[in-house]
Tab-separated table of N, CA and C in Angstrom:
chain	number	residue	atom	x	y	z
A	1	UNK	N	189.831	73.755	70.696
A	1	UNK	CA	190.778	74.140	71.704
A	1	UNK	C	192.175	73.806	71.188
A	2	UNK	N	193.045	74.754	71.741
A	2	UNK	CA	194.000	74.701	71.158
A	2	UNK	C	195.627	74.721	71.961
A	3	UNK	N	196.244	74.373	71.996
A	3	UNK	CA	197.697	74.199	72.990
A	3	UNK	C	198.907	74.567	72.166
A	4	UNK	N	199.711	75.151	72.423
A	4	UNK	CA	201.013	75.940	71.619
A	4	UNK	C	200.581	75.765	70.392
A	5	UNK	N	199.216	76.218	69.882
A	5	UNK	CA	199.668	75.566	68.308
A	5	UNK	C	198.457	74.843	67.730
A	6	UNK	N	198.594	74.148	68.893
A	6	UNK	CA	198.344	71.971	68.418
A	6	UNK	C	197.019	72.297	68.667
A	7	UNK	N	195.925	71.746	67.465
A	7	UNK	CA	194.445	71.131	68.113
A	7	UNK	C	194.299	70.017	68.849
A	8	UNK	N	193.962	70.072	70.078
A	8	UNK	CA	193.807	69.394	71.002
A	8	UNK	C	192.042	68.603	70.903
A	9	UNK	N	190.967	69.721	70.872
A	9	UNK	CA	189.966	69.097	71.053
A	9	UNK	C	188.915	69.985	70.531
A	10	UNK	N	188.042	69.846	69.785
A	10	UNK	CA	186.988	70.365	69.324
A	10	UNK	C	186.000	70.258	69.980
A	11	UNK	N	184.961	70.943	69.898
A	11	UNK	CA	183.274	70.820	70.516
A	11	UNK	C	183.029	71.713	69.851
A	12	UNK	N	181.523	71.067	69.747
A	12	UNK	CA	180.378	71.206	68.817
A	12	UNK	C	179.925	73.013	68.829
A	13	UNK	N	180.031	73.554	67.871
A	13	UNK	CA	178.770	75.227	68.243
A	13	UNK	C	177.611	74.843	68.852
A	14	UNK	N	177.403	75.498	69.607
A	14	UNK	CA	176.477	76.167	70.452
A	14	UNK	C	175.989	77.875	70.361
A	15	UNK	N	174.678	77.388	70.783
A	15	UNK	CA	173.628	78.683	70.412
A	15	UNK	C	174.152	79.728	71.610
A	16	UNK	N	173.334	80.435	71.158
A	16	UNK	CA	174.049	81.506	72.550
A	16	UNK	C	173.309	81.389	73.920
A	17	UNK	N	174.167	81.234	74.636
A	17	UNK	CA	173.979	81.052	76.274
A	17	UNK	C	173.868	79.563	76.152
A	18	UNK	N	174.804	78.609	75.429
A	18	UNK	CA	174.616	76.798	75.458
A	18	UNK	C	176.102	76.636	75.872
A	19	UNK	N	175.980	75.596	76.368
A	19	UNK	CA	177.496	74.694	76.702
A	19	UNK	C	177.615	73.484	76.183
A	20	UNK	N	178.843	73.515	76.414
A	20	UNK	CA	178.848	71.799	75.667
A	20	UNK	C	180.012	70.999	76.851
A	21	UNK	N	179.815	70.192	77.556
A	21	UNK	CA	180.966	69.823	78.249
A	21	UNK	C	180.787	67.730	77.985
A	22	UNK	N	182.172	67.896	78.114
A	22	UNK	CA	182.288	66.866	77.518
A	22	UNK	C	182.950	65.703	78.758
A	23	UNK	N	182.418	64.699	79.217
A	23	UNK	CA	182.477	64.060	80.782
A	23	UNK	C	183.781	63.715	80.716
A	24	UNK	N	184.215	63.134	79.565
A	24	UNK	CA	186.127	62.914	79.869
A	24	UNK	C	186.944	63.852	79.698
A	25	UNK	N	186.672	65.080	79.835
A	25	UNK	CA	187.637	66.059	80.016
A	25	UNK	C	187.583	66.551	81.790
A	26	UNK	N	186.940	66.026	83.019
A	26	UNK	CA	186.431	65.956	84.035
A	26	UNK	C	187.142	64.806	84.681
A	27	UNK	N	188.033	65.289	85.718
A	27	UNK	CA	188.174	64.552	87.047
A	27	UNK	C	186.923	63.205	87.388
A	28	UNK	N	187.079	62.348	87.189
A	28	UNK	CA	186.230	61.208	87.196
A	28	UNK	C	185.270	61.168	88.511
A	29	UNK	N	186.285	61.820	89.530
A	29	UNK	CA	185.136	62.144	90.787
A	29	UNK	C	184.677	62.984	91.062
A	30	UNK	N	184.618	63.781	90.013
A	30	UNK	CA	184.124	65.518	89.932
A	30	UNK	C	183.012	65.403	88.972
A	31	UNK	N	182.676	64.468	88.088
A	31	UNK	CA	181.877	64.635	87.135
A	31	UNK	C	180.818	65.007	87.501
A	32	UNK	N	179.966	63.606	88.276
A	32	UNK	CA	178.872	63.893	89.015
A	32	UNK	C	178.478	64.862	89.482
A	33	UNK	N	179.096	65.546	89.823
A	33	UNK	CA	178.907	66.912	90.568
A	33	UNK	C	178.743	68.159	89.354
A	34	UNK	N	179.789	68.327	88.854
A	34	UNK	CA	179.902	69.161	87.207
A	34	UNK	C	178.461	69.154	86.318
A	35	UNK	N	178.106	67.825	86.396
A	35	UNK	CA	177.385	67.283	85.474
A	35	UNK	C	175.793	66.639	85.313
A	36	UNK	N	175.676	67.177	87.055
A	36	UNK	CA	174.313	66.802	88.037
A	36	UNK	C	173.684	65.675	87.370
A	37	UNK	N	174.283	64.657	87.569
A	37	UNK	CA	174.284	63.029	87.317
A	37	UNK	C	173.276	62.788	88.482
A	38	UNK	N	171.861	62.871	87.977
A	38	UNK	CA	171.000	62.295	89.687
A	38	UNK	C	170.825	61.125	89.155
A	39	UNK	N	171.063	60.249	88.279
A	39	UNK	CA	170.966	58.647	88.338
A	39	UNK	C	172.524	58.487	88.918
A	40	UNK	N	174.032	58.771	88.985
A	40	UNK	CA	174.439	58.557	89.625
A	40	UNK	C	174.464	58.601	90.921
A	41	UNK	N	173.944	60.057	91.549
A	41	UNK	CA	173.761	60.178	92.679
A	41	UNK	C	172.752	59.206	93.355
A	42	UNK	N	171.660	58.758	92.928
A	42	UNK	CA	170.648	57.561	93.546
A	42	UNK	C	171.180	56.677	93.592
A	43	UNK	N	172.542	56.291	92.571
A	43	UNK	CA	172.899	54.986	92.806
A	43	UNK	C	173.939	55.147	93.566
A	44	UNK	N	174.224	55.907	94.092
A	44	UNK	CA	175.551	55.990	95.124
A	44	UNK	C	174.911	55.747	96.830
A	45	UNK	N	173.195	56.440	97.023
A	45	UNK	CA	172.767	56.489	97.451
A	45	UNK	C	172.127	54.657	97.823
A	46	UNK	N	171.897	53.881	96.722
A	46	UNK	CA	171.173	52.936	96.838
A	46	UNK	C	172.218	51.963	97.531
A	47	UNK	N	173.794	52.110	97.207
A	47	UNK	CA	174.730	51.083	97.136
A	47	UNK	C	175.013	51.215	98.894
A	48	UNK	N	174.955	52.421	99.649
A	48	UNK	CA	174.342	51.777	100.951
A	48	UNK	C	173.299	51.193	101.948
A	49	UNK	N	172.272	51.389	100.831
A	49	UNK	CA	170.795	50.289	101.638
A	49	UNK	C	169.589	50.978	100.621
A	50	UNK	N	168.780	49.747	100.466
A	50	UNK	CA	167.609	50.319	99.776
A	50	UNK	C	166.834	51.600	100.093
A	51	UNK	N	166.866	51.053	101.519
A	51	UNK	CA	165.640	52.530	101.880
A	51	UNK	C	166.649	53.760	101.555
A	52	UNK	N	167.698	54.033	101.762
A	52	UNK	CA	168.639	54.893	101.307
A	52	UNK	C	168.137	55.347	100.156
A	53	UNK	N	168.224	54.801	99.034
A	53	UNK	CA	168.175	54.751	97.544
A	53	UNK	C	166.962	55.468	97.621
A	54	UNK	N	165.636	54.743	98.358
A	54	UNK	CA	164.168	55.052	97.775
A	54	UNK	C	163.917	56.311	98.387
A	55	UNK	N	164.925	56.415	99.648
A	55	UNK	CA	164.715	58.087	100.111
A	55	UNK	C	165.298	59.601	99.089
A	56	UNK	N	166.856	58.956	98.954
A	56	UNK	CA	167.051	60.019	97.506
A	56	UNK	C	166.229	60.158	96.613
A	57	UNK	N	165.883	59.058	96.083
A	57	UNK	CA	164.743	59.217	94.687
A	57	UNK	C	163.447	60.031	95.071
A	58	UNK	N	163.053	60.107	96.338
A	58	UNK	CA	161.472	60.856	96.794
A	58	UNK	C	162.103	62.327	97.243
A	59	UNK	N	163.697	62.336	97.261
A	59	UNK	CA	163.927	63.914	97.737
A	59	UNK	C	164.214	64.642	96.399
A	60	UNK	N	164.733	63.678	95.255
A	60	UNK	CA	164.936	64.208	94.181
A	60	UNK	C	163.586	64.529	93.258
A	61	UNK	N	162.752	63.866	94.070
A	61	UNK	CA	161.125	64.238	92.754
A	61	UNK	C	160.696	64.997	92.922
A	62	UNK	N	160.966	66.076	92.303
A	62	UNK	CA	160.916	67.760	92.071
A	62	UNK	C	161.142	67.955	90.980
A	63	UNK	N	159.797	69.112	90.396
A	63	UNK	CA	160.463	69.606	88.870
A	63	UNK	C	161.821	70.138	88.660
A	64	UNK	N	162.787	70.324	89.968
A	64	UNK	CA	163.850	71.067	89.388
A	64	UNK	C	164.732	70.202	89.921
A	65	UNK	N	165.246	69.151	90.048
A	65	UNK	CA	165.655	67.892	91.217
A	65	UNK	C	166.679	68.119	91.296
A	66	UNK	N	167.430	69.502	90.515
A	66	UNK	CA	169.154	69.610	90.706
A	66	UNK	C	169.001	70.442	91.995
A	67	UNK	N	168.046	71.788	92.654
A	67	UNK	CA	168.057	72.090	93.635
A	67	UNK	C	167.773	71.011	94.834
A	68	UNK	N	167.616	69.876	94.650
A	68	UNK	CA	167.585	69.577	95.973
A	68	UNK	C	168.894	68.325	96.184
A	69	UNK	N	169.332	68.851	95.145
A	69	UNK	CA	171.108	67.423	95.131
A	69	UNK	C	171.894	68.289	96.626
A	70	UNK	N	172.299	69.009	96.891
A	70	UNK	CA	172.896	69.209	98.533
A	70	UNK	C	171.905	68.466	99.163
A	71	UNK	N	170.661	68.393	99.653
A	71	UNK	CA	170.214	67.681	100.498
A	71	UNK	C	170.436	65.804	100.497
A	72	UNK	N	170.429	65.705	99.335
A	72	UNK	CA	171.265	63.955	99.147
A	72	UNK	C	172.608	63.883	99.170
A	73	UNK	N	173.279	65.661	99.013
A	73	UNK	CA	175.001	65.046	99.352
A	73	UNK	C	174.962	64.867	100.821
A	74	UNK	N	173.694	65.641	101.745
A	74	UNK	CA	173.724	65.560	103.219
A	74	UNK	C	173.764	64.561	103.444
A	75	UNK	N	172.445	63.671	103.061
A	75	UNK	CA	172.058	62.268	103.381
A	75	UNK	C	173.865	61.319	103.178
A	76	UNK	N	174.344	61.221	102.033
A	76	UNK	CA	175.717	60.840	102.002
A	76	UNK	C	176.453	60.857	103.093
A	77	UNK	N	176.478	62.166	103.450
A	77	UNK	CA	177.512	62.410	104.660
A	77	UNK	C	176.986	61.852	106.094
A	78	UNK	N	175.848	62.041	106.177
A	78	UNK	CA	175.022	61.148	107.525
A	78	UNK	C	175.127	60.038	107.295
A	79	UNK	N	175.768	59.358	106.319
A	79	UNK	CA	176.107	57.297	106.026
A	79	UNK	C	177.926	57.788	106.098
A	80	UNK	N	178.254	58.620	106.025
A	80	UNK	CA	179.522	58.658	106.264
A	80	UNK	C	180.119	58.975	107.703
A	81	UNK	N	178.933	59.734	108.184
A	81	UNK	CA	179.245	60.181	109.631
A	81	UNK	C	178.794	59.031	110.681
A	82	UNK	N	177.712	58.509	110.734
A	82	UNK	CA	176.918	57.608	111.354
A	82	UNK	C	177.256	55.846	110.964
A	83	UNK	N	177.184	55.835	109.761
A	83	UNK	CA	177.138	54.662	109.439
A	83	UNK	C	175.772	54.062	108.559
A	84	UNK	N	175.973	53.217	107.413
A	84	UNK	CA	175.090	52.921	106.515
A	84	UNK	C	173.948	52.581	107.595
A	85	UNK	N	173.956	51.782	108.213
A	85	UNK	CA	173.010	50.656	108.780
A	85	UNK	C	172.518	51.299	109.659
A	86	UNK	N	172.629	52.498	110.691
A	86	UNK	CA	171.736	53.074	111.150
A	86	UNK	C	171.208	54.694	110.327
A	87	UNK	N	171.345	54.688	109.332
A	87	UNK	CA	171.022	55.637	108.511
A	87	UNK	C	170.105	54.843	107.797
A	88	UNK	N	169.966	53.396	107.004
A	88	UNK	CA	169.526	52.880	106.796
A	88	UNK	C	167.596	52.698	107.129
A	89	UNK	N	168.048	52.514	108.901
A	89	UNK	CA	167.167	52.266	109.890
A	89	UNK	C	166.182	53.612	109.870
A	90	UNK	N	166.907	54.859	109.645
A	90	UNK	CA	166.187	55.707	109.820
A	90	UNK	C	165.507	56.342	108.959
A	91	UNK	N	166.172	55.713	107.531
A	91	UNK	CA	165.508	55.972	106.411
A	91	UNK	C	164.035	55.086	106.691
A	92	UNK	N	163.846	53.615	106.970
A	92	UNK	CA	163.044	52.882	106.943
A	92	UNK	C	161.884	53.527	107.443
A	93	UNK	N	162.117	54.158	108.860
A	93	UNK	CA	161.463	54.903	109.655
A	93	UNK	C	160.670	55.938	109.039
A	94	UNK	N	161.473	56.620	108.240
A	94	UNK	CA	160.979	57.875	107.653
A	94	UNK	C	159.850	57.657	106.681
A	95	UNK	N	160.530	56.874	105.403
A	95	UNK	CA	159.689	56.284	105.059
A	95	UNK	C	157.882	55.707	105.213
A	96	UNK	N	158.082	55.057	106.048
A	96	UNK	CA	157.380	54.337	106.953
A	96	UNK	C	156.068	55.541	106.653
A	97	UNK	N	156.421	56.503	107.551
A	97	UNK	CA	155.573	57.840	108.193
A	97	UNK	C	155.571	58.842	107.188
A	98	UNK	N	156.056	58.032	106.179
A	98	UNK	CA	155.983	59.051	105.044
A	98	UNK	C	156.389	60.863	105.075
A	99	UNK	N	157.610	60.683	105.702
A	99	UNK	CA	158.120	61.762	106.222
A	99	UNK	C	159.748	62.054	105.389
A	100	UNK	N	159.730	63.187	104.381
A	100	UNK	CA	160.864	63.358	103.789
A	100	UNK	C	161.943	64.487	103.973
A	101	UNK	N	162.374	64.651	104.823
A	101	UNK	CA	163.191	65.313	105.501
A	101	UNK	C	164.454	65.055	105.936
A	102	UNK	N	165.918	65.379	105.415
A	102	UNK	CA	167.132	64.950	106.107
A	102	UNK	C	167.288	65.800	107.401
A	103	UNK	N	166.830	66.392	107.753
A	103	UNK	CA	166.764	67.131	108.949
A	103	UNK	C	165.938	66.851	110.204
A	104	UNK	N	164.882	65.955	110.031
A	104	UNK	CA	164.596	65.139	111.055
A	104	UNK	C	165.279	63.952	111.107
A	105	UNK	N	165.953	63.088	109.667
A	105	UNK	CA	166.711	62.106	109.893
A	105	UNK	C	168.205	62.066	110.349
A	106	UNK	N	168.600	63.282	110.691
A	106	UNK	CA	169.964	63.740	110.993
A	106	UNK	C	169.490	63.712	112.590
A	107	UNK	N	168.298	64.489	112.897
A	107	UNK	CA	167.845	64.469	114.532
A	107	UNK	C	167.801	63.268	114.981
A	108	UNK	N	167.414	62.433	114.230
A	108	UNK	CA	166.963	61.090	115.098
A	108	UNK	C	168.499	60.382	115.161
A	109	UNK	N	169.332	60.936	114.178
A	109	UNK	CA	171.035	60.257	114.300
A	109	UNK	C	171.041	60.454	115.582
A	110	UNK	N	171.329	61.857	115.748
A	110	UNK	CA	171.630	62.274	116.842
A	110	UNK	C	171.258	62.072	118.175
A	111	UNK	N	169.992	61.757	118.090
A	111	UNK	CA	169.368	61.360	119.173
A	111	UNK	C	169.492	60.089	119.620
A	112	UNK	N	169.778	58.936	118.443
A	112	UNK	CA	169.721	57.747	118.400
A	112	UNK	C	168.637	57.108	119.039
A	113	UNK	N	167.236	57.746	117.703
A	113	UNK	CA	165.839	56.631	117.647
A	113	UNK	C	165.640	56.439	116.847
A	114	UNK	N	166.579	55.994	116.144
A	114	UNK	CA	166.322	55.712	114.511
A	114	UNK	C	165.743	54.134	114.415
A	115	UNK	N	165.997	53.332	115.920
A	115	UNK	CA	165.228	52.098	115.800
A	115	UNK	C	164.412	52.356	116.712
A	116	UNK	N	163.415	53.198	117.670
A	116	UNK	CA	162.432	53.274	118.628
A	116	UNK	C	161.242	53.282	117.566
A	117	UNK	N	160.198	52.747	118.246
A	117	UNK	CA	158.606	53.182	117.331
A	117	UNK	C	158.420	54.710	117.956
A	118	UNK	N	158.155	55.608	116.565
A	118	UNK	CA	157.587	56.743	117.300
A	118	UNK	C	156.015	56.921	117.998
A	119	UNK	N	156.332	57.571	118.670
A	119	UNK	CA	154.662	58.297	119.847
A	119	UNK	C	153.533	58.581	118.962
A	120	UNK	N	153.059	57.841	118.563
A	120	UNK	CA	151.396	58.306	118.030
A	120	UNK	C	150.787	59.068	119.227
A	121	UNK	N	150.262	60.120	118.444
A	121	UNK	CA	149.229	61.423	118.925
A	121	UNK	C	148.375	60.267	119.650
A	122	UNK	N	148.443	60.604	121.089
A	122	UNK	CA	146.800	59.779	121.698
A	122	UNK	C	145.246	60.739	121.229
A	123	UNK	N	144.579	59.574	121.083
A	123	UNK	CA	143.137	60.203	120.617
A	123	UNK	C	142.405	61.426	121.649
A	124	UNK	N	141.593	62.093	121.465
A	124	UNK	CA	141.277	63.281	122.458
A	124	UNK	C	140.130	62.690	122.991
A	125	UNK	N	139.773	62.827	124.228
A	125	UNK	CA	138.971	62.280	125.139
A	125	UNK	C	139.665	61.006	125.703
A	126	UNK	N	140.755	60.542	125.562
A	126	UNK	CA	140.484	59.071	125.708
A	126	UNK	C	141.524	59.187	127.574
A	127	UNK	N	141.836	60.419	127.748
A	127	UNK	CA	142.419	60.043	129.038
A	127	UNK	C	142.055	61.037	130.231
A	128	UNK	N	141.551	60.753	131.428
A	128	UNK	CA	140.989	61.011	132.765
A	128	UNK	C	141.273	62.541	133.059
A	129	UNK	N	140.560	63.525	132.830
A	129	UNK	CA	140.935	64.448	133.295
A	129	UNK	C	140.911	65.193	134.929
A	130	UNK	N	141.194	66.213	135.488
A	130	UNK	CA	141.727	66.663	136.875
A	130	UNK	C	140.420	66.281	137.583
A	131	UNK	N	139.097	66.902	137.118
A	131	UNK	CA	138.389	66.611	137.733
A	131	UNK	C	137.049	65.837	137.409
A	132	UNK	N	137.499	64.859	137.193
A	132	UNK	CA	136.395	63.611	136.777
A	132	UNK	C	136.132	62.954	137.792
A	133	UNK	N	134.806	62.872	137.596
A	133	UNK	CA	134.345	61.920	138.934
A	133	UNK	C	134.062	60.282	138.447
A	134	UNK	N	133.901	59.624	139.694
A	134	UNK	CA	134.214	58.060	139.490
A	134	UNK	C	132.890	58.125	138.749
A	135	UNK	N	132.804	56.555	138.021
A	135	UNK	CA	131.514	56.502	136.875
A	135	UNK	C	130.604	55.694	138.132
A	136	UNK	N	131.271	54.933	139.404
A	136	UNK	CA	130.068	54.789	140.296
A	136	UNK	C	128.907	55.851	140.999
A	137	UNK	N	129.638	57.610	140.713
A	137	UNK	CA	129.098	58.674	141.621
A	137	UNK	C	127.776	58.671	140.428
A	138	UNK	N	127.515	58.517	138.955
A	138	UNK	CA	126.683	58.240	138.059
A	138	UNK	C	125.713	57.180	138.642
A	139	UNK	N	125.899	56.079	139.017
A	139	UNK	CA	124.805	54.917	139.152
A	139	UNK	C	123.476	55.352	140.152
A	140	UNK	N	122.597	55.313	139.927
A	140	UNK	CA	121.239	55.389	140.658
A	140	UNK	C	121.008	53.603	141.295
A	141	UNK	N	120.303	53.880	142.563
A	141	UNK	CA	119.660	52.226	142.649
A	141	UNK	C	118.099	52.896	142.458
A	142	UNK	N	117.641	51.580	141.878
A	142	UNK	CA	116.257	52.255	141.304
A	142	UNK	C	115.255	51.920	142.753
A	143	UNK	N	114.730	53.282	142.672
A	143	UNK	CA	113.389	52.656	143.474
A	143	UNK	C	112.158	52.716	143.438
A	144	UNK	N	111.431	51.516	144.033
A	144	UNK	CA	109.994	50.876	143.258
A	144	UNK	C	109.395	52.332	143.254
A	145	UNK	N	108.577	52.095	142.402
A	145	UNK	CA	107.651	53.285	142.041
A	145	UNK	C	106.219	52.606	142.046
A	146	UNK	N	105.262	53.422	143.167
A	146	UNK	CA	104.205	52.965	143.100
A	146	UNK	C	102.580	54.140	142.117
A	147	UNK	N	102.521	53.105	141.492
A	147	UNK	CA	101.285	53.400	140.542
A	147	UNK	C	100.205	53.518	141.001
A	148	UNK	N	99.669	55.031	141.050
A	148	UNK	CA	98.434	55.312	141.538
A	148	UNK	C	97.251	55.353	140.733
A	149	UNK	N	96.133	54.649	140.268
A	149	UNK	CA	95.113	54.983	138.995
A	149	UNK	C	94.355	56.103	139.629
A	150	UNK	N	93.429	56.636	138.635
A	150	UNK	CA	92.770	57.750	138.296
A	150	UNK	C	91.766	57.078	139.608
A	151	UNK	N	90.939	56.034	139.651
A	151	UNK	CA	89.642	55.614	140.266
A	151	UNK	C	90.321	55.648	141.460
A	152	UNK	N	91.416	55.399	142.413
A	152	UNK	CA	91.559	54.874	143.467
A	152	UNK	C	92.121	56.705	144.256
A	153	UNK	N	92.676	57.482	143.454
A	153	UNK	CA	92.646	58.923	143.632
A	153	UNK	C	91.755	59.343	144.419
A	154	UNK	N	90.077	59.174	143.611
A	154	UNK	CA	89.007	59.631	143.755
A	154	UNK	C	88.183	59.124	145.018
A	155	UNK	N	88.587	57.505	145.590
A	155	UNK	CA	87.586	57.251	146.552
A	155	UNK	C	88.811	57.855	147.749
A	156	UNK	N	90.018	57.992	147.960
A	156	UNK	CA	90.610	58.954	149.053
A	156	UNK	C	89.897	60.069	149.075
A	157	UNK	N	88.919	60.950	148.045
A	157	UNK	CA	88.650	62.559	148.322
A	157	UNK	C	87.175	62.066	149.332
């Protein structure tokens, strides 16, 4: 590269359809972005709470992990909008339920249950339906039963 003249800066040949970019010729807060830095991005992610961190790293594990970097600049902005510590909370949550989604963790911002236990599915059968009858209308009282033999049949005929 060249300026009135002057060599300024060289880079390397490249094959055809290759780039070569070089990180200090880059706006220092642009790099990351330029340069799809996902160990920076996890650690930008981690430096507001662990579960933070361990949630980027499970949204980034994808064979192609640069398509899913907007969904961790989201997560960013939900610690910028909300606040680390209940983004935090809701990461924990997510986690937890093994649930990886910034779009339910943006709902629960919003909703603010990012510290409630969620509703487990109740089991099927386990609650009284419209028309069940009491388990006393079931009970029998037993009554004696008398045993007739074969010989005592015969002297009644």
């Amino acid at each position: 590269m060249t300026r009135s003249g002057t060599l300024v800066k060289v880079h390397p040949r490249q094959p055809a359809g290759g780039r070569s970019t070089d990180r200090g010729d880059l706006p220092e807060h642009k790099a990351g972005y330029a340069l799809r830095d996902l160990a920076a991005l996890i650690a930008a992610c981690a430096a507001h709470g662990p579960n933070i961190g361990i949630y980027a790293e499970r949204i980034l594990d994808d064979p192609l992990p640069w398509t899913r970097m907007r969904t961790v600049y989201r997560l960013l902005g939900l610690v910028r909008r909300y606040g680390a510590q209940r983004v935090e909370a809701a990461c924990s949550l997510s986690l937890d339920l093994d649930v990886v989604s910034v779009t339910k963790i943006a709902s629960m911002l919003e909703r603010a249950t990012e510290t409630c236990a969620p509703a487990l599915p109740r089991a099927v059968g386990q609650e009284a339906t419209r028309f069940s009858r009491d388990p006393s209308e079931f009970s029998s009282t037993p009554t004696p039963l008398t045993v007739i033999s074969h010989s005592e049949s015969e002297e009644t005929r």
